[in-house]
Short mmCIF file of C-alpha atoms in Angstrom, two decimals:
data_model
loop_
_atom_site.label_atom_id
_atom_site.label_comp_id
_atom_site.label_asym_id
_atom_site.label_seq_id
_atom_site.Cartn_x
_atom_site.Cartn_y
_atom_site.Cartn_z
CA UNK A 1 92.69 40.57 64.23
CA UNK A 2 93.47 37.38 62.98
CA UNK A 3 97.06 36.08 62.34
CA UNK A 4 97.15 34.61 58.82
CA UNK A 5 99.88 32.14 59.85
CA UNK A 6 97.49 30.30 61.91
CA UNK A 7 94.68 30.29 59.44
CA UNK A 8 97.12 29.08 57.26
CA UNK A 9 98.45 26.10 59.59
CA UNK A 10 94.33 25.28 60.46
CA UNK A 11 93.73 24.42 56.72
CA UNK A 12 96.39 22.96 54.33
CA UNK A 13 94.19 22.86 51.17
CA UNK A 14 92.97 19.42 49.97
CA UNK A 15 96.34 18.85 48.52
CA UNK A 16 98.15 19.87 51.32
CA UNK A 17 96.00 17.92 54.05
CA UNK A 18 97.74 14.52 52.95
CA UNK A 19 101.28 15.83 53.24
CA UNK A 20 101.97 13.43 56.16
CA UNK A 21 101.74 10.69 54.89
CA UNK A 22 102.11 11.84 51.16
CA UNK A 23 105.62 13.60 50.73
CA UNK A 24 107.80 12.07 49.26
CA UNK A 25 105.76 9.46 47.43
CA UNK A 26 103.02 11.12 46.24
CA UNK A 27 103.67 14.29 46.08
CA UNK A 28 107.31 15.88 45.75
CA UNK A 29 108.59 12.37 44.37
CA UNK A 30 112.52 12.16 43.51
CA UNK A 31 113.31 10.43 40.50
CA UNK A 32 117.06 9.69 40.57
CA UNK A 33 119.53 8.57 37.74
CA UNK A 34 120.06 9.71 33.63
CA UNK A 35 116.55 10.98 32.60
CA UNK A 36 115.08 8.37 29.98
CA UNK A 37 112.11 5.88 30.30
CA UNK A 38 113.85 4.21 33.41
CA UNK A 39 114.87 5.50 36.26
CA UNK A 40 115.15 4.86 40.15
CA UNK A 41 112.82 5.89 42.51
CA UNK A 42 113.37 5.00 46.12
CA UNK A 43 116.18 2.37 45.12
CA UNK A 44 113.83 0.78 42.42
CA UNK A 45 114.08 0.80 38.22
CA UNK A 46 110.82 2.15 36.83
CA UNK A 47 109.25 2.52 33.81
CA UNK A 48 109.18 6.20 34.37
CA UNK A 49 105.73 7.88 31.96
CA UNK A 50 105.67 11.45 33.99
CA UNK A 51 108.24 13.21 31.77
CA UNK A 52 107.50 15.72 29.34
CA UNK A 53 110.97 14.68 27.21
CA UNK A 54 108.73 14.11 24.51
CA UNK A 55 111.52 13.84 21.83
CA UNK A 56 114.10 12.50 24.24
CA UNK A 57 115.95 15.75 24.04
CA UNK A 58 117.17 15.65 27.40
CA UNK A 59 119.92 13.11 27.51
CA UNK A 60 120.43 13.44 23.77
CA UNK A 61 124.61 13.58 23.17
CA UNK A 62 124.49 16.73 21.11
CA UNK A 63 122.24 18.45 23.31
CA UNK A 64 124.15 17.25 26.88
CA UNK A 65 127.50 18.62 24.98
CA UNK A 66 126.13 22.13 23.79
CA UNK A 67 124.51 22.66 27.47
CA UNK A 68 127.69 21.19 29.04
CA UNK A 69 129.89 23.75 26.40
CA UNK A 70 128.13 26.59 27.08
CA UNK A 71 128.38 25.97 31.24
CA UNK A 72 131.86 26.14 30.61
CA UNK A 73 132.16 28.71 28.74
CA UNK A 74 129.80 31.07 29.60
CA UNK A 75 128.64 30.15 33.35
CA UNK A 76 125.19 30.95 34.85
CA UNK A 77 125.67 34.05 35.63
CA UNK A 78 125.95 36.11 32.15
CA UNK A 79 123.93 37.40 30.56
CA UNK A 80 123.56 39.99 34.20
CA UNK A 81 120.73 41.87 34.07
CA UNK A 82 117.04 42.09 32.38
CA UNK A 83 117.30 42.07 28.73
CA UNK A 84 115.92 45.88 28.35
CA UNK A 85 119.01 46.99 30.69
CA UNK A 86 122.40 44.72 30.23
CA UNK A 87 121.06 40.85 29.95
CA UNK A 88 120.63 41.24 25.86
CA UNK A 89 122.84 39.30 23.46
CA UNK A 90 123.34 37.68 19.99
CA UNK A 91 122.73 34.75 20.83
CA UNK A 92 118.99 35.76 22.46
CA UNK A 93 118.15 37.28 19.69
CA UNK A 94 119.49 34.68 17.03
CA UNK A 95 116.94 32.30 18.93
CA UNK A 96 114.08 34.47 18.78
CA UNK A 97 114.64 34.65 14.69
CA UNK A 98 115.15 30.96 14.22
CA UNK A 99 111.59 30.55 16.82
CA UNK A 100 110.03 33.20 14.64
CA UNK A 101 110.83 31.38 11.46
CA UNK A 102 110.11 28.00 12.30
CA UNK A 103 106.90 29.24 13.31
CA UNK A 104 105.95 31.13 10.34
CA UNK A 105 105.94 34.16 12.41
CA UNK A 106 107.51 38.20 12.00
CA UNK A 107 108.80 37.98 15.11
CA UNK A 108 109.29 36.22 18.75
CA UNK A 109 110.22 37.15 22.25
CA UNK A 110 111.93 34.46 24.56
CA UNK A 111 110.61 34.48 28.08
CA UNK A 112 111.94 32.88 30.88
CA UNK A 113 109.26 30.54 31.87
CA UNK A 114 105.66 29.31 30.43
CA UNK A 115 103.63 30.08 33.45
CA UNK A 116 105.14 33.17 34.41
CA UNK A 117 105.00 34.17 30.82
CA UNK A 118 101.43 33.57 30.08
CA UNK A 119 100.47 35.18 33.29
CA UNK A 120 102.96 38.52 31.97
CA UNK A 121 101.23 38.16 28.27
CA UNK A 122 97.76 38.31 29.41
CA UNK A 123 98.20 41.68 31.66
CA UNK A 124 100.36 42.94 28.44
CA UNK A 125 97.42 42.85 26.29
CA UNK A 126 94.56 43.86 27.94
CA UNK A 127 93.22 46.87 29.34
CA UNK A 128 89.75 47.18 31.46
CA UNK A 129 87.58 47.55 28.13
CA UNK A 130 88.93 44.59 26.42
CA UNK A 131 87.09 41.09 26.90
CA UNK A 132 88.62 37.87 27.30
CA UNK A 133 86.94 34.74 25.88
CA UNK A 134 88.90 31.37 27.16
CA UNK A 135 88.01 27.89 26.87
CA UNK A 136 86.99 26.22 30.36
CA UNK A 137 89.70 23.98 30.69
CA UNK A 138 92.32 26.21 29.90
CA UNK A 139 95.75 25.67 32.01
CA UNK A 140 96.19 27.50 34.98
CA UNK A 141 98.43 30.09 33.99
CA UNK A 142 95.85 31.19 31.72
CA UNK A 143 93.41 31.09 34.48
CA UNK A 144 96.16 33.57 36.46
CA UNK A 145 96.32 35.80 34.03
CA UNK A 146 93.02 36.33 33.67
CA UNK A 147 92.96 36.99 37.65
CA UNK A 148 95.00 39.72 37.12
CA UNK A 149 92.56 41.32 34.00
CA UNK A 150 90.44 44.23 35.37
CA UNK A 151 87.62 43.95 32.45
CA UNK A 152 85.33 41.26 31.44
CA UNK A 153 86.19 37.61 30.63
CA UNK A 154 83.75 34.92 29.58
CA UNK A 155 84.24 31.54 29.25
CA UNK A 156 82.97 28.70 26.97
CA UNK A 157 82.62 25.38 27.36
CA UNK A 158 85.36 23.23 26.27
CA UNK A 159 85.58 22.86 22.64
CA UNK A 160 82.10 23.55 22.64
CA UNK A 161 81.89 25.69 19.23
CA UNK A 162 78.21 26.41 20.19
CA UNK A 163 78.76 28.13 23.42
CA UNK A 164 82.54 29.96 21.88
CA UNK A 165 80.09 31.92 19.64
CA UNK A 166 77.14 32.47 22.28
CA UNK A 167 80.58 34.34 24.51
CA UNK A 168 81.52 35.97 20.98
CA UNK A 169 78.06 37.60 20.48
CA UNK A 170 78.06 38.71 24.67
CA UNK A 171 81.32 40.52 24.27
CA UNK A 172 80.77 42.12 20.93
CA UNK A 173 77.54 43.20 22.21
CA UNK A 174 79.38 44.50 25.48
CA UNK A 175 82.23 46.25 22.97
CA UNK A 176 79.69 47.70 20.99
CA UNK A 177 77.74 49.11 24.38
CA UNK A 178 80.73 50.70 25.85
CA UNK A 179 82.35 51.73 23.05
CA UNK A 180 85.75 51.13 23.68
CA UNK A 181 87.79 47.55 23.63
CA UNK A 182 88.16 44.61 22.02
CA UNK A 183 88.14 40.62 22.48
CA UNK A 184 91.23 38.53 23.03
CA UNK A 185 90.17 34.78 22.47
CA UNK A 186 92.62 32.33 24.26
CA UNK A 187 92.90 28.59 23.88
CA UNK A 188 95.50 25.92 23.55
CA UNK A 189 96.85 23.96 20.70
CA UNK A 190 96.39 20.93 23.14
CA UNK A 191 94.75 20.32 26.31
CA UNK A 192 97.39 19.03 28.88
CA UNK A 193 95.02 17.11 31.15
CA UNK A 194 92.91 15.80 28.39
CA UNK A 195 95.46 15.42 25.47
CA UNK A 196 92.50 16.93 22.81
CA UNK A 197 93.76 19.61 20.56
CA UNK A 198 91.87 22.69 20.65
CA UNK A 199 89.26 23.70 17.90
CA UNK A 200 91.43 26.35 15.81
CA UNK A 201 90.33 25.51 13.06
CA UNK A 202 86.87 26.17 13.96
CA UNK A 203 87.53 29.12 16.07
CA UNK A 204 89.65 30.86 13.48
CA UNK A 205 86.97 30.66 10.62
CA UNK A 206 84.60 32.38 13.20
CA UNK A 207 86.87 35.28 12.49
CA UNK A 208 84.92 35.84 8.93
CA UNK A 209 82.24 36.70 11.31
CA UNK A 210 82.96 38.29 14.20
CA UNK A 211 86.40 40.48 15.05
CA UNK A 212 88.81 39.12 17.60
CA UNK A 213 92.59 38.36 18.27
CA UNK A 214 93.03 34.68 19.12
CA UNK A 215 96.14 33.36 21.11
CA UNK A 216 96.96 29.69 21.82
CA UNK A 217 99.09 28.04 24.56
CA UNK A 218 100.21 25.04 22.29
CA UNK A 219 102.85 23.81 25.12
CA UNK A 220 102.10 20.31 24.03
CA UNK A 221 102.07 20.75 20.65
CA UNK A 222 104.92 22.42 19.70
CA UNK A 223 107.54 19.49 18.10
CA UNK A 224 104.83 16.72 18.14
CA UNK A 225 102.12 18.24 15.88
CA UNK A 226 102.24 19.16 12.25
CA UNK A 227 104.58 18.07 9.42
CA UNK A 228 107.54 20.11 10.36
CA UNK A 229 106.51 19.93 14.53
CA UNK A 230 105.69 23.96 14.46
CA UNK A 231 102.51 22.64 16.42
CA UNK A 232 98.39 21.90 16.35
CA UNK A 233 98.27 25.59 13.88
CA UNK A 234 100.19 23.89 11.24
CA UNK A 235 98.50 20.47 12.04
CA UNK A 236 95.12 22.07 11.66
CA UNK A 237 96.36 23.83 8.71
CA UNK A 238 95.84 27.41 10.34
CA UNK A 239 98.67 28.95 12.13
CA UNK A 240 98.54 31.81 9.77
CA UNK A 241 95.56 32.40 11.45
CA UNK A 242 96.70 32.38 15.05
CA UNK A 243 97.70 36.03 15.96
CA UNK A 244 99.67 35.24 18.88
CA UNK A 245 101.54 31.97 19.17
CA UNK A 246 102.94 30.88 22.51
CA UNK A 247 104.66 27.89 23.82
CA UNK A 248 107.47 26.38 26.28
CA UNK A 249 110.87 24.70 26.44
CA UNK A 250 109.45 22.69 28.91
CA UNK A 251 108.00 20.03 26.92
CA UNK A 252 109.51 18.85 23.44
CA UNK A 253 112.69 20.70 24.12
CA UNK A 254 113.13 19.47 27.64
CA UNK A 255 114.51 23.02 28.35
CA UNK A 256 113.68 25.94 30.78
CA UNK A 257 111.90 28.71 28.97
CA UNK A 258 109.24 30.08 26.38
CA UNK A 259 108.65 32.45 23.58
CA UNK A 260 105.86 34.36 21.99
CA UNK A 261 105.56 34.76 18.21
CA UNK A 262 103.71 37.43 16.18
CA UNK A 263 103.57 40.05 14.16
CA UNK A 264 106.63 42.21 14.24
CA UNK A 265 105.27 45.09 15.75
CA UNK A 266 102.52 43.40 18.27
CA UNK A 267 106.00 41.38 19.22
CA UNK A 268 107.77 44.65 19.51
CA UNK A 269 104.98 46.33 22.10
CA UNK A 270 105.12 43.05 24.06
CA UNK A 271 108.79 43.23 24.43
CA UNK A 272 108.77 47.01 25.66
CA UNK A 273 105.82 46.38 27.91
CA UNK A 274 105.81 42.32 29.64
CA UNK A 275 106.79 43.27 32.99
CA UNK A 276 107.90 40.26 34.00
CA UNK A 277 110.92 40.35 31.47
CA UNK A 278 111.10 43.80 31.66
CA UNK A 279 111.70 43.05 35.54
CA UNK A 280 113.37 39.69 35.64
CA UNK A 281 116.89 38.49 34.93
CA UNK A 282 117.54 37.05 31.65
CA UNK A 283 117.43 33.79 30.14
CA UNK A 284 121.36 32.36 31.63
CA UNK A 285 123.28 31.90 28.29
CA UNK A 286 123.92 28.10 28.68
CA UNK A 287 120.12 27.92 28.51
CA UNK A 288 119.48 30.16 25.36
CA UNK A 289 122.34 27.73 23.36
CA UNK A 290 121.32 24.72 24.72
CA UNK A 291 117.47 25.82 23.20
CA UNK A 292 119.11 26.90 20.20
CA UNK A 293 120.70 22.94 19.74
CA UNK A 294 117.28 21.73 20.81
CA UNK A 295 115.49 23.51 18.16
CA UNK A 296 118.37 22.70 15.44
CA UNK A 297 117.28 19.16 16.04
CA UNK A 298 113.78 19.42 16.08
CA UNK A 299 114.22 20.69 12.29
CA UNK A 300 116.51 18.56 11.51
CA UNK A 301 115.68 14.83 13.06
CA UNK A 302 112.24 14.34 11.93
CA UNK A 303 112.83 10.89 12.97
CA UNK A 304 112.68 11.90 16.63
CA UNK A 305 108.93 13.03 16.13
CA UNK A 306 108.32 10.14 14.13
CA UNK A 307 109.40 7.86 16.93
CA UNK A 308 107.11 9.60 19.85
CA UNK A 309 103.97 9.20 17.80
CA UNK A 310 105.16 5.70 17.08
CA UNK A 311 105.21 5.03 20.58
CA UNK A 312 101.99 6.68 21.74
CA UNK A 313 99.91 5.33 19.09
CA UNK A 314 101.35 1.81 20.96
CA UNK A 315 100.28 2.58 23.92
CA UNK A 316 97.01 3.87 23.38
CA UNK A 317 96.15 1.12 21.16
CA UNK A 318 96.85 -1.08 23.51
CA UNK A 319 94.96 0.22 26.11
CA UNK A 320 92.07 0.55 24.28
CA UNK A 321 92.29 -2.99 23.18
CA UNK A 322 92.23 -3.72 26.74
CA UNK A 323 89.37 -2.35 27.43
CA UNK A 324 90.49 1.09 28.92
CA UNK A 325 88.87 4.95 28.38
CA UNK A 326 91.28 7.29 26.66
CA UNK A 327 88.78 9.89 26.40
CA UNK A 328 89.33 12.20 22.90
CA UNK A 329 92.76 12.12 22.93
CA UNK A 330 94.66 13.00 19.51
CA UNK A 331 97.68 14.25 20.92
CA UNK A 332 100.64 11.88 22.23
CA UNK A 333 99.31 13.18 25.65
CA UNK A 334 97.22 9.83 26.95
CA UNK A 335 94.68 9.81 29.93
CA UNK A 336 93.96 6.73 31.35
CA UNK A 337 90.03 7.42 33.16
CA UNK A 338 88.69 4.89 36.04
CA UNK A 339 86.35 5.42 39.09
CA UNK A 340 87.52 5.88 42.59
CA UNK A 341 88.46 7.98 45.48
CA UNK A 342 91.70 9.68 46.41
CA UNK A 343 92.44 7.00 48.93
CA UNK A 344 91.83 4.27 46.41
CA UNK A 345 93.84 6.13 43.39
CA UNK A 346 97.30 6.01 45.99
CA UNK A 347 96.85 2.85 46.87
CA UNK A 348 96.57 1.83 43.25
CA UNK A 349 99.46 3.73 42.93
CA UNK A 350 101.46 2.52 45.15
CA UNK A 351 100.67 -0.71 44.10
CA UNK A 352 101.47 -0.29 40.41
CA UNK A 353 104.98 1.20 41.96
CA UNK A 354 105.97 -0.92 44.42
CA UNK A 355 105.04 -4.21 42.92
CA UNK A 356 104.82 -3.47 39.12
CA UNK A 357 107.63 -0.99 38.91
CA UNK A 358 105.53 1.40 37.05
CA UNK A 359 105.81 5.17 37.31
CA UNK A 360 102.96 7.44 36.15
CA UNK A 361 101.41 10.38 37.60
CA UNK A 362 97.66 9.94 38.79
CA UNK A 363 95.07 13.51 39.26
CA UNK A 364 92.34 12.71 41.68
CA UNK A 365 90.14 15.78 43.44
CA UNK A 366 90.17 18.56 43.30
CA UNK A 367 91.57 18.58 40.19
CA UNK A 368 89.21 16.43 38.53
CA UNK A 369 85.22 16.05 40.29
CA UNK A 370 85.49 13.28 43.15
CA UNK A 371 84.67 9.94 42.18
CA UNK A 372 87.17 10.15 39.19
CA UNK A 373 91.07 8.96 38.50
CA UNK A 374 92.94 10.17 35.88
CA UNK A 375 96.15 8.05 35.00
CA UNK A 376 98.27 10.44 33.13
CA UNK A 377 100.41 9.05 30.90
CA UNK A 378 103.41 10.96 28.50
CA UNK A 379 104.81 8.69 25.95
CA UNK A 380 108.41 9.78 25.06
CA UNK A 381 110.36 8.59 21.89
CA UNK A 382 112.32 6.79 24.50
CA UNK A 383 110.15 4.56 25.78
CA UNK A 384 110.78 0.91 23.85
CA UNK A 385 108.28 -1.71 23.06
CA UNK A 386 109.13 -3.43 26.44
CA UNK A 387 108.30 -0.33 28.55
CA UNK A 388 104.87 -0.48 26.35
CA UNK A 389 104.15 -4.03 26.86
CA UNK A 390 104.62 -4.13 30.71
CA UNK A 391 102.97 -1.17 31.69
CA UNK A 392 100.12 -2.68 29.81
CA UNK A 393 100.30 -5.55 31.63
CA UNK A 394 100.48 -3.63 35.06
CA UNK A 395 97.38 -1.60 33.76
CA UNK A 396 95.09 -4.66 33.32
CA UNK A 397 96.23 -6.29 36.41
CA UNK A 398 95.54 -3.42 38.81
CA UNK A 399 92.24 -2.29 37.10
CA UNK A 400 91.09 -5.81 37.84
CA UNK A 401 92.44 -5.17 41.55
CA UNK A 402 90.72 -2.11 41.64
CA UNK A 403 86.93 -3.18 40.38
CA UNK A 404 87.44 -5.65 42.60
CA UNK A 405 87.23 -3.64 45.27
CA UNK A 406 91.25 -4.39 46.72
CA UNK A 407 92.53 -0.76 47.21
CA UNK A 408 89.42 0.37 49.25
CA UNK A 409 91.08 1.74 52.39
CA UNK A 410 89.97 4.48 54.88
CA UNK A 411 92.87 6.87 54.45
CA UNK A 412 95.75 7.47 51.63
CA UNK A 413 98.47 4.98 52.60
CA UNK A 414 101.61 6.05 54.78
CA UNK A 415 104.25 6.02 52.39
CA UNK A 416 105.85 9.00 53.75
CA UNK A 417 107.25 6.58 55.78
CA UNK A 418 107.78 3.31 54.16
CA UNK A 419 110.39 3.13 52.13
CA UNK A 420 111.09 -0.37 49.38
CA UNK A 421 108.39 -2.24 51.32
CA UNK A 422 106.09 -4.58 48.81
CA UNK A 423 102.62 -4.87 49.70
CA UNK A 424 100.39 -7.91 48.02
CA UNK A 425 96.90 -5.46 48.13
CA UNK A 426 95.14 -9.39 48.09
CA UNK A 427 96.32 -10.83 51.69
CA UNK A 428 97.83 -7.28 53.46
CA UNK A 429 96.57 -3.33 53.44
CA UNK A 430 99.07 -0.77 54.31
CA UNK A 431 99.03 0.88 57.90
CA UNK A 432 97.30 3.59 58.13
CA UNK A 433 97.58 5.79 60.98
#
């Protein structure tokens, strides 16, 4: 018999393999000082453009004094228990009516994190009969949910309306075979990696046509899309539409914690049946009134939205002036694409840290296909016109660096290790063990 400890220690994943020399730096960075678009890392101010604070929310003075209130008045600790038993209160529910409303929605049910929630949702809904349709690129909570489904599941390629109906006419085909189920169709208001807003507009006029329930993971577009910020349903002019609309603190809110909005009574069955509420502590009362601030301003400072998109249309129109690909972004979310190996994409980075003071986060393989780099980029309405203009700067000059062939090196550099050393990439290369 094999001892799974050692075949765990023989084979760290392709992540994990570069921990050596990664932690630290690459991976498991510590960003140090107030959150806003500079902070320290390793001793150093950078331009920081890895937060999700999209509306600045974090360090805003109303929010840090109803979070800092409601620590003091309330501690961690209460509500005790899962909401169905003892962890229920006014104030959880007076959030779930205000998420409801501002999402043109019966109901809602907070849940105590995105991922954990999605993954819940999924095995919620669906029994073996039913059929899941998702889009390709779908997060990877989705993707764990759907691990966890016992029935069918089809994907389609990513926005591709063509194929979505090809999967409709398989599972109706399959429903109509067996009998018994139905389809669930899952996408998201926008695509994280890719910062393209899914086709609901599209996908929800297919329901003329063929019967499904559609639910959308709009994380990223909840308080930067549509008039009021209720998200890409109201942007696309169809959230009446979406049966099941889900979505994070995480992002906009700069929070911990989700919700799920509905139709009373679909809400309702969720609430008596998501095991991982049913089986979980419950959202820590400085948490629910620090949302419930968060979400006062959302409604009520327009301006804060109005700043983001300000920003991000900035930076990706400078980027493309420059020459860059941005892909088919319209979100606030902005990929930068370029060409290169893992071993070329940290040295870039650590370049553009150590010597250009620039944070951003970078996805190499096997995330994305090998060959490819994926700057990442999340514009907050934080970020001033001086943060825009010198990470511009720092983008030409590496990308220049890096067709030229100057970050070519046989192994990811050492930076587990060195700590506020600058390297010129033109007359030295890092050490590499």
């Amino acid at each position: 018999m094999a001892d799974i400890f050692e075949r765990l220690l023989k084979n760290y994943g392709p992540i994990g393999q570069h921990r050596e020399r990664a932690h630290g730096y690459f991976a498991f960075p510590k960003l140090e000082g107030e959150i806003s678009s500079r902070m320290k890392f390793r001793g150093k101010e950078m331009i920081v453009w890895s937060l999700n604070n999209y509306l600045g929310l974090a360090n805003h003075p109303e929010v840090r004094k109803a979070d800092g209130d409601a620590g003091r008045d309330f501690g961690l600790a209460l509500p005790m228990g899962a909401r169905m038993m003892s962890g229920n209160s006014d104030y959880h529910e007076q959030l779930e009516a205000e998420l409801a409303a501002f999402e043109s929605k019966e109901d809602a049910i907070l849940v105590n994190f995105g991922y954990q929630g999605m993954v819940s949702l999924i095995d919620a809904l669906c029994n073996r009969h039913d059929i899941i349709i998702y889009d390709a690129e779908s997060h990877a909570c989705i993707i764990d949910g759907l691990r966890l489904h016992p029935g069918h599941r089809y994907v389609f390629k990513h926005n591709d309306l063509e194929d979505f109906e090809k999967q409709l006419q398989r599972a109706t085909a399959l429903i109509e075979k067996q009998k018994a189920g139905g389809i669930l169709v899952i996408t998201e208001g926008v695509f994280g990696m890719a910062g393209d807003q899914g086709k609901l507009k599209e996908i929800a006029a297919l329901k003329e046509k063929y019967e499904f329930r559609l639910l959308v993971d709009d994380a990223h577009g909840f308080g930067t899309l549509g008039k009021t910020g209720a998200g890409a349903g109201e942007e696309q002019g169809v959230q009446d539409q979406i049966d099941l609309y889900f979505s994070t603190f995480a992002k906009s809110m700069a929070s911990i914690g989700a919700f799920i909005a509905g139709d009373r009574k679909i809400i309702d069955f969720i609430r008596y049946n998501i095991r991982s509420q049913i089986f979980a502590k419950s959202l820590p009362m400085p948490l629910v009134i620090g949302n419930l601030k968060r979400l006062e301003l959302l409604r009520t400072q327009p301006e804060l939205k109005d700043k983001l998109w300000e920003n991000a249309l900035k930076l990706q129109k400078g980027l493309k002036e420059r020459g860059f690909d941005i892909g088919k972004t319209d979100s606030v979310v902005t990929p930068v694409y370029m060409k290169g190996g893992v071993e070329e994409a940290t040295a870039m980075v650590m370049d553009i840290r150590e010597n250009y003071h620039i944070f951003c986060s970078i996805v190499v393989y096997p995330v994305i296909p090998k060959g490819h780099i994926i700057y990442r980029l999340i514009p907050t309405a934080v970020h001033t016109d001086a943060d825009i203009e010198a990470t511009l700067n720092a983008f030409s000059e590496t990308k220049k660096k890096l067709d030229a062939g100057a970050y070519k090196v046989e192994a990811i550099p050492d930076m587990a290790e060195v700590t506020g050393k600058r390297f010129d990439y033109l007359t030295q290369r890092p050490k590499n063990k």
